[in-house]
CSV table of C-alpha atoms in Angstrom, one decimal:
chain,number,residue,atom,x,y,z
A,24,UNK,CA,157.0,111.6,119.9
A,25,UNK,CA,156.8,113.0,116.4
A,26,UNK,CA,156.6,110.6,113.5
A,27,UNK,CA,158.8,112.3,110.9
A,28,UNK,CA,158.1,109.7,108.2
A,29,UNK,CA,154.4,110.6,108.0
A,30,UNK,CA,153.0,112.6,105.1
A,31,UNK,CA,154.1,113.0,101.5
A,32,UNK,CA,157.8,112.2,102.0
A,33,UNK,CA,157.1,108.6,102.8
A,34,UNK,CA,159.9,106.1,101.8
A,35,UNK,CA,157.4,103.7,100.1
A,36,UNK,CA,156.4,106.3,97.6
A,37,UNK,CA,159.8,107.5,96.3
A,38,UNK,CA,160.5,107.0,92.6
A,39,UNK,CA,158.2,106.0,89.8
A,40,UNK,CA,156.7,102.9,91.4
A,41,UNK,CA,155.7,101.6,94.8
A,42,UNK,CA,158.0,99.9,97.3
A,43,UNK,CA,155.8,97.0,98.3
A,44,UNK,CA,158.5,95.8,100.8
A,45,UNK,CA,157.9,99.1,102.7
A,46,UNK,CA,154.1,99.0,102.3
A,47,UNK,CA,153.8,95.4,103.6
A,48,UNK,CA,155.7,94.8,106.8
A,49,UNK,CA,155.7,91.8,109.1
A,50,UNK,CA,153.2,93.3,111.6
A,51,UNK,CA,151.5,96.0,109.6
A,52,UNK,CA,150.4,97.3,106.2
A,53,UNK,CA,150.3,100.8,104.8
A,54,UNK,CA,146.9,102.5,104.5
A,55,UNK,CA,147.5,103.2,100.9
A,56,UNK,CA,146.9,99.6,99.8
A,57,UNK,CA,143.2,100.3,100.7
A,58,UNK,CA,143.0,103.9,99.5
A,59,UNK,CA,145.3,104.4,96.5
A,60,UNK,CA,143.5,104.2,93.1
A,61,UNK,CA,146.7,103.4,91.3
A,62,UNK,CA,147.3,100.4,93.5
A,63,UNK,CA,143.7,99.3,92.9
A,64,UNK,CA,144.3,99.6,89.1
A,65,UNK,CA,147.5,97.5,89.5
A,66,UNK,CA,145.5,94.8,91.4
A,67,UNK,CA,143.2,94.3,88.5
A,68,UNK,CA,146.2,93.0,86.5
A,69,UNK,CA,148.5,91.6,89.2
A,70,UNK,CA,145.8,89.9,91.4
A,71,UNK,CA,142.5,89.6,89.4
A,72,UNK,CA,144.4,89.0,86.1
A,73,UNK,CA,147.1,86.7,87.5
A,74,UNK,CA,145.4,84.1,89.8
A,75,UNK,CA,142.5,81.8,89.4
A,76,UNK,CA,139.4,84.0,90.1
A,77,UNK,CA,136.1,82.5,91.0
A,78,UNK,CA,133.5,83.2,88.3
A,79,UNK,CA,130.4,81.1,88.7
A,80,UNK,CA,128.9,77.8,89.8
A,81,UNK,CA,127.9,75.1,87.3
A,82,UNK,CA,124.4,74.9,88.8
A,83,UNK,CA,123.8,78.4,87.5
A,84,UNK,CA,124.3,77.2,83.9
A,85,UNK,CA,122.9,73.6,84.1
A,86,UNK,CA,121.9,73.2,80.4
A,87,UNK,CA,123.6,73.9,77.1
A,88,UNK,CA,123.2,77.6,76.0
A,89,UNK,CA,122.6,78.7,79.6
A,90,UNK,CA,124.6,81.8,80.6
A,91,UNK,CA,125.1,84.3,83.5
A,92,UNK,CA,126.9,87.7,83.4
A,93,UNK,CA,129.6,88.4,85.9
A,94,UNK,CA,133.0,90.0,86.3
A,95,UNK,CA,136.7,89.1,86.4
A,96,UNK,CA,138.0,92.0,88.4
A,97,UNK,CA,136.4,94.9,86.4
A,98,UNK,CA,136.2,92.9,83.2
A,99,UNK,CA,132.5,92.2,82.2
A,100,UNK,CA,132.2,88.5,81.5
A,101,UNK,CA,129.6,86.1,80.2
A,102,UNK,CA,130.0,82.6,81.7
A,103,UNK,CA,128.1,80.1,79.6
A,104,UNK,CA,127.8,76.5,78.6
A,105,UNK,CA,127.9,76.6,74.8
A,106,UNK,CA,125.7,74.6,72.4
A,107,UNK,CA,128.2,71.7,72.7
A,108,UNK,CA,128.3,71.9,76.5
A,109,UNK,CA,131.7,73.5,76.7
A,110,UNK,CA,132.0,76.0,79.6
A,111,UNK,CA,133.5,79.3,78.5
A,112,UNK,CA,134.1,82.8,79.9
A,113,UNK,CA,133.5,85.3,77.1
A,114,UNK,CA,134.3,89.0,77.4
A,115,UNK,CA,131.0,90.8,77.5
A,116,UNK,CA,132.2,93.2,74.8
A,117,UNK,CA,131.3,93.5,71.1
A,118,UNK,CA,134.5,93.5,69.0
A,119,UNK,CA,133.0,96.3,66.8
A,120,UNK,CA,132.7,99.3,69.1
A,121,UNK,CA,133.1,97.8,72.6
A,122,UNK,CA,129.6,97.9,74.0
A,123,UNK,CA,128.4,95.1,76.2
A,124,UNK,CA,126.8,92.3,74.2
A,125,UNK,CA,124.5,91.0,77.0
A,126,UNK,CA,122.7,93.1,79.5
A,127,UNK,CA,120.8,90.4,81.3
A,128,UNK,CA,121.9,88.7,84.5
A,129,UNK,CA,121.2,85.2,83.2
A,130,UNK,CA,119.3,83.3,80.5
A,131,UNK,CA,119.6,80.9,77.7
A,132,UNK,CA,120.9,81.9,74.2
A,133,UNK,CA,122.8,80.2,71.4
A,134,UNK,CA,123.7,83.6,69.9
A,135,UNK,CA,124.4,87.1,71.2
A,136,UNK,CA,123.3,90.1,69.1
A,137,UNK,CA,124.9,93.4,69.9
A,138,UNK,CA,122.2,95.9,70.8
A,139,UNK,CA,124.1,98.8,69.2
A,140,UNK,CA,124.7,97.8,65.5
A,141,UNK,CA,123.4,94.2,65.4
A,142,UNK,CA,126.7,92.3,65.0
A,143,UNK,CA,125.8,88.7,66.0
A,144,UNK,CA,128.1,86.1,67.6
A,145,UNK,CA,127.6,82.4,68.3
A,146,UNK,CA,128.0,81.4,72.0
A,147,UNK,CA,131.4,80.1,71.1
A,148,UNK,CA,132.4,83.7,70.6
A,149,UNK,CA,132.7,83.3,66.8
A,150,UNK,CA,131.3,86.2,64.7
A,151,UNK,CA,128.2,84.9,62.9
A,152,UNK,CA,126.8,87.9,61.0
A,153,UNK,CA,127.4,91.6,60.3
A,154,UNK,CA,124.5,93.8,59.0
A,155,UNK,CA,125.1,95.2,55.5
A,156,UNK,CA,128.5,93.6,55.1
A,157,UNK,CA,129.0,95.1,51.6
A,158,UNK,CA,129.9,98.4,53.4
A,159,UNK,CA,133.1,96.8,54.6
A,160,UNK,CA,136.3,95.8,52.7
A,161,UNK,CA,137.5,93.6,55.5
A,162,UNK,CA,137.4,89.8,55.7
A,163,UNK,CA,135.1,88.9,58.6
A,164,UNK,CA,136.6,85.4,58.7
A,165,UNK,CA,139.6,87.0,60.4
A,166,UNK,CA,139.6,85.7,64.0
A,167,UNK,CA,140.3,89.2,65.3
A,168,UNK,CA,136.5,89.9,65.0
A,169,UNK,CA,135.6,87.0,67.2
A,170,UNK,CA,134.7,87.8,70.9
A,171,UNK,CA,137.7,87.7,73.3
A,172,UNK,CA,137.5,85.1,76.0
A,173,UNK,CA,139.4,84.0,79.1
A,174,UNK,CA,142.0,81.5,77.9
A,175,UNK,CA,142.0,79.2,80.9
A,176,UNK,CA,138.6,78.2,82.4
A,177,UNK,CA,138.3,75.2,84.7
A,178,UNK,CA,135.9,73.8,87.3
A,179,UNK,CA,136.5,72.2,90.6
A,180,UNK,CA,133.5,70.2,91.8
A,181,UNK,CA,131.1,72.7,90.3
A,182,UNK,CA,133.0,75.9,91.2
A,183,UNK,CA,134.1,77.6,87.9
A,184,UNK,CA,137.4,79.6,87.9
A,185,UNK,CA,139.2,81.5,85.2
A,186,UNK,CA,142.6,83.1,84.8
A,187,UNK,CA,144.2,85.3,82.1
A,188,UNK,CA,147.7,84.3,83.3
A,189,UNK,CA,149.3,81.6,81.1
A,190,UNK,CA,152.0,81.1,83.7
A,191,UNK,CA,149.6,80.4,86.6
A,192,UNK,CA,149.7,76.9,88.1
A,193,UNK,CA,146.9,74.4,87.3
A,194,UNK,CA,143.7,75.1,89.2
A,195,UNK,CA,144.3,71.9,91.1
A,196,UNK,CA,147.7,73.1,92.3
A,197,UNK,CA,146.4,76.6,92.9
A,198,UNK,CA,143.6,75.4,95.3
A,199,UNK,CA,146.0,72.9,97.0
A,200,UNK,CA,145.0,71.9,100.5
A,201,UNK,CA,141.9,74.2,100.6
A,202,UNK,CA,140.3,71.4,98.4
A,203,UNK,CA,140.1,69.4,101.6
A,204,UNK,CA,137.6,71.6,103.4
A,205,UNK,CA,135.7,72.2,100.1
A,206,UNK,CA,135.4,68.4,99.6
A,207,UNK,CA,134.2,68.0,103.2
A,208,UNK,CA,131.7,70.8,102.8
A,209,UNK,CA,130.2,69.3,99.6
A,210,UNK,CA,130.3,65.7,100.7
A,211,UNK,CA,127.9,66.2,103.6
A,212,UNK,CA,125.2,66.6,100.9
A,213,UNK,CA,123.6,63.7,99.0
A,214,UNK,CA,125.8,63.0,96.0
A,215,UNK,CA,128.2,65.7,97.1
A,216,UNK,CA,126.3,68.3,95.2
A,217,UNK,CA,124.5,71.6,95.9
A,218,UNK,CA,122.7,74.1,93.7
A,219,UNK,CA,122.8,77.9,93.9
A,220,UNK,CA,119.6,79.9,94.8
A,221,UNK,CA,119.0,83.6,94.4
A,222,UNK,CA,121.3,86.0,96.1
A,223,UNK,CA,121.4,88.8,98.7
A,224,UNK,CA,123.4,91.6,97.0
A,225,UNK,CA,125.0,94.3,99.2
A,226,UNK,CA,127.4,97.2,98.4
A,227,UNK,CA,129.7,99.0,100.8
A,228,UNK,CA,131.9,102.0,100.4
A,229,UNK,CA,135.2,100.4,101.2
A,230,UNK,CA,138.1,98.6,99.6
A,231,UNK,CA,137.5,94.9,98.5
A,232,UNK,CA,140.4,93.6,100.8
A,233,UNK,CA,138.5,94.7,103.9
A,234,UNK,CA,136.0,91.9,103.2
A,235,UNK,CA,138.8,89.4,102.7
A,236,UNK,CA,140.6,90.6,105.8
A,237,UNK,CA,137.4,89.9,107.8
A,238,UNK,CA,136.6,86.5,106.2
A,239,UNK,CA,138.5,84.5,108.8
A,240,UNK,CA,138.5,87.1,111.6
A,241,UNK,CA,137.3,85.6,114.9
A,242,UNK,CA,138.5,88.6,117.0
A,243,UNK,CA,135.6,90.9,116.1
A,244,UNK,CA,132.6,88.5,116.5
A,245,UNK,CA,131.4,89.2,120.1
A,246,UNK,CA,131.9,92.9,119.7
A,247,UNK,CA,130.6,93.6,116.1
A,248,UNK,CA,127.8,91.0,116.1
A,249,UNK,CA,126.5,91.5,119.7
A,250,UNK,CA,123.0,92.2,118.4
A,251,UNK,CA,123.0,89.1,116.2
A,252,UNK,CA,124.3,86.9,119.1
A,253,UNK,CA,121.5,88.3,121.3
A,254,UNK,CA,118.9,87.6,118.6
A,255,UNK,CA,120.2,84.0,118.0
A,256,UNK,CA,119.9,83.3,121.7
A,257,UNK,CA,116.7,85.2,122.5
A,258,UNK,CA,114.3,82.2,122.9
A,259,UNK,CA,116.4,79.7,124.8
A,260,UNK,CA,117.7,79.3,128.3
A,261,UNK,CA,121.1,78.1,127.2
A,262,UNK,CA,123.1,80.8,125.5
A,263,UNK,CA,124.8,78.3,123.1
A,264,UNK,CA,123.3,79.1,119.7
A,265,UNK,CA,124.8,80.5,116.6
A,266,UNK,CA,128.3,82.0,117.1
A,267,UNK,CA,128.1,81.9,120.9
A,268,UNK,CA,131.3,79.8,121.1
A,269,UNK,CA,133.2,83.1,120.6
A,270,UNK,CA,132.0,84.2,124.1
A,271,UNK,CA,134.3,83.8,127.1
A,272,UNK,CA,137.8,82.6,126.0
A,273,UNK,CA,137.5,81.6,122.4
A,274,UNK,CA,141.3,80.9,122.0
A,275,UNK,CA,140.9,78.1,124.6
A,276,UNK,CA,138.1,76.5,122.5
A,277,UNK,CA,139.0,73.6,120.2
A,278,UNK,CA,138.1,75.6,117.0
A,279,UNK,CA,141.1,76.8,115.0
A,280,UNK,CA,142.2,78.5,111.7
A,281,UNK,CA,144.5,77.3,109.0
A,282,UNK,CA,146.4,79.0,106.3
A,283,UNK,CA,147.0,76.9,103.1
A,284,UNK,CA,149.1,79.1,100.9
A,285,UNK,CA,148.2,81.0,97.7
A,286,UNK,CA,146.1,83.3,100.0
A,287,UNK,CA,143.6,80.6,101.0
A,288,UNK,CA,142.5,80.1,104.6
A,289,UNK,CA,140.0,78.2,106.7
A,290,UNK,CA,138.2,78.7,110.0
A,291,UNK,CA,136.9,75.4,111.5
A,292,UNK,CA,134.4,75.8,114.3
A,293,UNK,CA,133.1,72.2,114.1
A,294,UNK,CA,135.3,70.9,116.9
A,295,UNK,CA,133.1,73.0,119.3
A,296,UNK,CA,130.2,70.6,118.5
A,297,UNK,CA,129.5,67.1,119.7
A,298,UNK,CA,130.1,64.4,117.0
A,299,UNK,CA,126.6,63.0,116.6
A,300,UNK,CA,123.5,63.4,114.3
A,301,UNK,CA,121.6,66.6,115.2
A,302,UNK,CA,124.7,68.4,116.7
A,303,UNK,CA,124.7,71.0,113.9
A,304,UNK,CA,121.0,71.6,114.2
A,305,UNK,CA,121.4,71.9,118.0
A,306,UNK,CA,123.4,75.1,117.6
A,307,UNK,CA,121.2,76.7,114.9
A,308,UNK,CA,119.6,79.9,116.1
A,309,UNK,CA,115.8,80.3,116.1
A,310,UNK,CA,114.1,81.4,112.8
A,311,UNK,CA,110.5,82.3,112.3
A,312,UNK,CA,108.4,79.1,111.6
A,313,UNK,CA,111.3,76.7,111.9
A,314,UNK,CA,109.6,74.7,114.7
A,315,UNK,CA,106.8,73.6,112.3
A,316,UNK,CA,109.3,72.3,109.7
A,317,UNK,CA,111.3,70.5,112.4
A,318,UNK,CA,108.1,68.9,113.8
A,319,UNK,CA,107.1,67.7,110.4
A,320,UNK,CA,110.6,66.2,109.7
A,321,UNK,CA,110.6,64.5,113.1
A,322,UNK,CA,107.1,63.1,112.4
A,323,UNK,CA,108.0,61.7,109.0
A,324,UNK,CA,111.6,60.5,109.6
A,325,UNK,CA,111.9,59.9,113.4
A,326,UNK,CA,115.3,58.1,113.5
A,327,UNK,CA,116.7,60.0,110.5
A,328,UNK,CA,115.2,63.4,111.4
A,329,UNK,CA,118.4,64.7,113.0
A,330,UNK,CA,120.3,63.9,109.7
A,331,UNK,CA,117.7,65.8,107.7
A,332,UNK,CA,117.8,68.8,110.1
A,333,UNK,CA,121.6,68.9,109.9
A,334,UNK,CA,121.3,69.3,106.2
A,335,UNK,CA,119.2,72.4,106.8
A,336,UNK,CA,121.6,73.8,109.4
A,337,UNK,CA,124.5,76.0,108.7
A,338,UNK,CA,127.9,74.3,108.9
A,339,UNK,CA,130.2,76.3,111.1
A,340,UNK,CA,133.1,76.8,108.7
A,341,UNK,CA,134.7,79.7,106.8
A,342,UNK,CA,136.4,78.5,103.6
A,343,UNK,CA,138.2,81.4,101.8
A,344,UNK,CA,139.6,81.1,98.4
A,345,UNK,CA,141.7,84.1,97.4
A,346,UNK,CA,140.8,86.5,96.1
A,347,UNK,CA,137.0,86.5,95.9
A,348,UNK,CA,135.3,83.4,97.1
A,349,UNK,CA,134.1,82.4,100.6
A,350,UNK,CA,132.0,79.4,101.7
A,351,UNK,CA,130.4,80.5,105.0
A,352,UNK,CA,127.9,78.2,106.7
A,353,UNK,CA,125.6,77.2,103.8
A,354,UNK,CA,126.3,80.5,101.8
A,355,UNK,CA,128.6,81.3,99.0
A,356,UNK,CA,129.9,84.8,99.2
A,357,UNK,CA,131.5,86.5,96.2
A,358,UNK,CA,133.6,89.7,96.6
A,359,UNK,CA,133.2,92.0,93.6
A,360,UNK,CA,135.5,95.1,93.5
A,361,UNK,CA,134.1,98.2,91.9
A,362,UNK,CA,136.8,100.7,92.5
A,363,UNK,CA,139.3,101.4,95.3
A,364,UNK,CA,136.6,102.5,97.7
A,365,UNK,CA,133.5,100.5,96.6
A,366,UNK,CA,132.8,96.8,96.7
A,367,UNK,CA,129.8,94.5,96.0
A,368,UNK,CA,129.3,91.4,98.2
A,369,UNK,CA,127.0,88.8,96.8
A,370,UNK,CA,125.6,86.1,99.1
A,371,UNK,CA,124.1,83.1,97.3
A,372,UNK,CA,121.9,80.7,99.2
A,373,UNK,CA,122.5,77.0,98.4
A,374,UNK,CA,120.0,74.1,98.2
A,375,UNK,CA,120.4,70.4,98.7
A,376,UNK,CA,120.3,68.4,95.4
A,377,UNK,CA,119.0,64.8,95.7
A,378,UNK,CA,119.4,63.2,92.3
A,379,UNK,CA,119.0,59.7,93.8
A,380,UNK,CA,115.9,60.5,95.7
A,381,UNK,CA,117.3,59.7,99.2
A,382,UNK,CA,114.9,62.2,100.9
A,383,UNK,CA,112.0,61.7,98.5
A,384,UNK,CA,109.2,64.3,98.8
A,385,UNK,CA,110.8,65.6,102.0
A,386,UNK,CA,113.5,67.5,100.0
A,387,UNK,CA,111.3,70.6,99.6
A,388,UNK,CA,110.9,70.7,103.4
A,389,UNK,CA,114.6,70.4,104.0
A,390,UNK,CA,115.4,73.1,101.5
A,391,UNK,CA,112.7,75.4,102.7
A,392,UNK,CA,114.1,75.2,106.3
A,393,UNK,CA,117.6,75.5,104.9
A,394,UNK,CA,116.7,78.7,103.1
A,395,UNK,CA,115.2,80.1,106.3
A,396,UNK,CA,118.4,79.5,108.2
A,397,UNK,CA,120.3,81.4,105.4
A,398,UNK,CA,118.2,84.5,105.8
A,399,UNK,CA,119.9,85.4,109.1
A,400,UNK,CA,123.5,86.3,108.5
A,401,UNK,CA,123.3,88.5,105.4
A,402,UNK,CA,120.5,90.5,106.9
A,403,UNK,CA,121.6,90.7,110.5
A,404,UNK,CA,125.4,89.9,110.5
A,405,UNK,CA,126.8,91.1,107.2
A,406,UNK,CA,125.4,94.6,107.8
A,407,UNK,CA,127.5,94.8,110.9
A,408,UNK,CA,130.6,93.9,108.9
A,409,UNK,CA,129.8,96.4,106.1
A,410,UNK,CA,129.3,99.2,108.6
A,411,UNK,CA,132.8,98.4,110.0
A,412,UNK,CA,134.3,98.3,106.5
A,413,UNK,CA,132.9,101.7,105.7
A,414,UNK,CA,134.1,103.2,109.0
A,415,UNK,CA,137.6,101.7,108.3
A,416,UNK,CA,137.7,103.4,104.9
A,417,UNK,CA,136.7,106.7,106.5
A,418,UNK,CA,139.3,106.3,109.2
A,419,UNK,CA,142.0,105.6,106.6
A,420,UNK,CA,141.4,109.0,105.1
A,421,UNK,CA,143.6,110.3,107.9
A,422,UNK,CA,146.6,109.5,105.7
A,423,UNK,CA,149.3,110.9,107.9
A,424,UNK,CA,148.6,108.1,110.4
A,425,UNK,CA,149.8,105.5,107.9
A,426,UNK,CA,149.7,102.0,109.4
A,427,UNK,CA,147.2,99.3,109.9
A,428,UNK,CA,148.3,96.6,112.4
A,429,UNK,CA,147.5,92.9,112.0
A,430,UNK,CA,149.9,91.4,114.6
A,431,UNK,CA,147.5,89.6,117.0
A,432,UNK,CA,149.2,86.2,117.9
A,433,UNK,CA,152.5,87.2,116.4
A,434,UNK,CA,155.8,86.3,118.3
A,435,UNK,CA,154.0,84.4,121.1
A,436,UNK,CA,155.9,81.2,121.6
A,437,UNK,CA,153.9,78.0,121.0
A,438,UNK,CA,150.8,79.8,119.7
A,439,UNK,CA,151.2,79.2,116.0
A,440,UNK,CA,152.4,75.9,114.4
A,441,UNK,CA,153.2,74.8,110.9
A,442,UNK,CA,153.5,71.4,109.2
A,443,UNK,CA,155.8,70.0,106.6
A,444,UNK,CA,153.4,71.0,103.8
A,445,UNK,CA,153.5,74.6,104.8
A,446,UNK,CA,150.0,74.6,106.4
A,447,UNK,CA,149.9,77.0,109.4
A,448,UNK,CA,147.5,76.6,112.3
A,449,UNK,CA,146.6,79.3,114.9
A,450,UNK,CA,143.9,80.0,117.5
A,451,UNK,CA,140.5,81.3,116.2
A,452,UNK,CA,141.1,85.0,117.0
A,453,UNK,CA,144.6,85.3,115.6
A,454,UNK,CA,145.4,87.6,112.6
A,455,UNK,CA,147.9,85.1,111.2
A,456,UNK,CA,145.8,84.5,108.1
A,457,UNK,CA,145.9,88.3,107.3
A,458,UNK,CA,149.6,88.5,107.6
A,459,UNK,CA,150.1,85.4,105.4
A,460,UNK,CA,147.6,86.2,102.7
A,461,UNK,CA,148.9,89.8,102.4
A,462,UNK,CA,152.4,88.4,101.9
A,463,UNK,CA,151.0,86.5,98.9
A,464,UNK,CA,149.3,89.8,97.7
A,465,UNK,CA,152.7,91.5,97.9
A,466,UNK,CA,154.4,88.7,96.0
A,467,UNK,CA,151.8,88.9,93.2
A,468,UNK,CA,152.0,92.8,93.1
A,469,UNK,CA,155.8,92.4,92.5
A,470,UNK,CA,155.4,89.8,89.8
A,471,UNK,CA,154.5,90.4,86.1
A,472,UNK,CA,151.9,88.0,85.0
A,473,UNK,CA,151.8,86.5,81.5
A,474,UNK,CA,148.3,87.8,80.6
A,475,UNK,CA,146.6,86.7,77.4
A,476,UNK,CA,143.2,86.4,75.9
A,477,UNK,CA,142.0,84.0,73.2
A,478,UNK,CA,139.6,84.0,70.3
A,479,UNK,CA,138.0,81.2,68.3
A,480,UNK,CA,140.1,80.6,65.2
């Protein structure tokens, strides 16, 4: 049968704008939301300008004057703790000619001097000095010369978010029920705290939403990650390590996914485990040298060794905060869009923080083993996903074949349930989370945000 709507006379593209009700349908989305540069440009305002976007973690700026450089969408940003301890997100842009003020990834500084003409700013963003000011007739006390900054910056249990939208809800309301899994993930650590380690940084040639589409996808695991599953189970008789609970009939397993609203979703694979100390370590795949660390922890702690090993093991959860943050196992993944067909993914390892000395001098052993367990997925699993994302982007270039389907689990009686708070639950391999988050994406693309910046007075 001929599809007479294919090609350039598509109904979603008539007129000056886009018909997002046509591009986002109940069971499918139009390929252009991944391939159209004008839609990507609009996303930088309507998505990355409008919602609370993850920027950094407080452990990356532990002391006054510490900073890191990052992005809010495409906007270069310096996230810092100023000399008085206030967390700020400055635009990394000199107010003189627009060049970036800071070209380092991280450091400590109470001032930033522009490398181009030497204008100098305090880390509050306030202009401090201009070389040879007698060449100007202007009053440099005017706040318009101070560095622009993100007007709303807040932190939830160490995770720093910012938004340019003055009409956005509070961060607390924006996160809503996804705070529950975040709290549980943090509270298994001493004092409920973790610290970031260095990152694996990968880039793929594909749209940023392909990574978010995949972040809760249980349908692809046994097909895309077959080599990783084989590696995780290569040394044991029982094939029950790593992600092996996706084998067989995963939708009959006790694991599940939840959609929380505002684009956030959660995959909980913990119900597959026994409830006892050591259960998390029991499903950890083999890593070079791990047996020596395990033996030492068992020798030193005997009864508490399983508890120590669970701290090193990856927790089987996917906690996804729209649009750019995922907590996966013990990793923090940050999605960083570059343009409509290129994206960075940054995987930070995390370490246990033990301010009260619960684990004493065993803490380095636990963290060394934990770091070893975090080497696996970015190097052996994420590369599978990135290859898929790049091949999707290539496939979408066949633009006459316009639709991408995400209807797994849809319209099957009794398969998906919702509660009074609007939280939706579905089996682990359903595409419910995609359909729900893309509805929120459509709502945001159809809404004009109240975007503002601020400057020190």
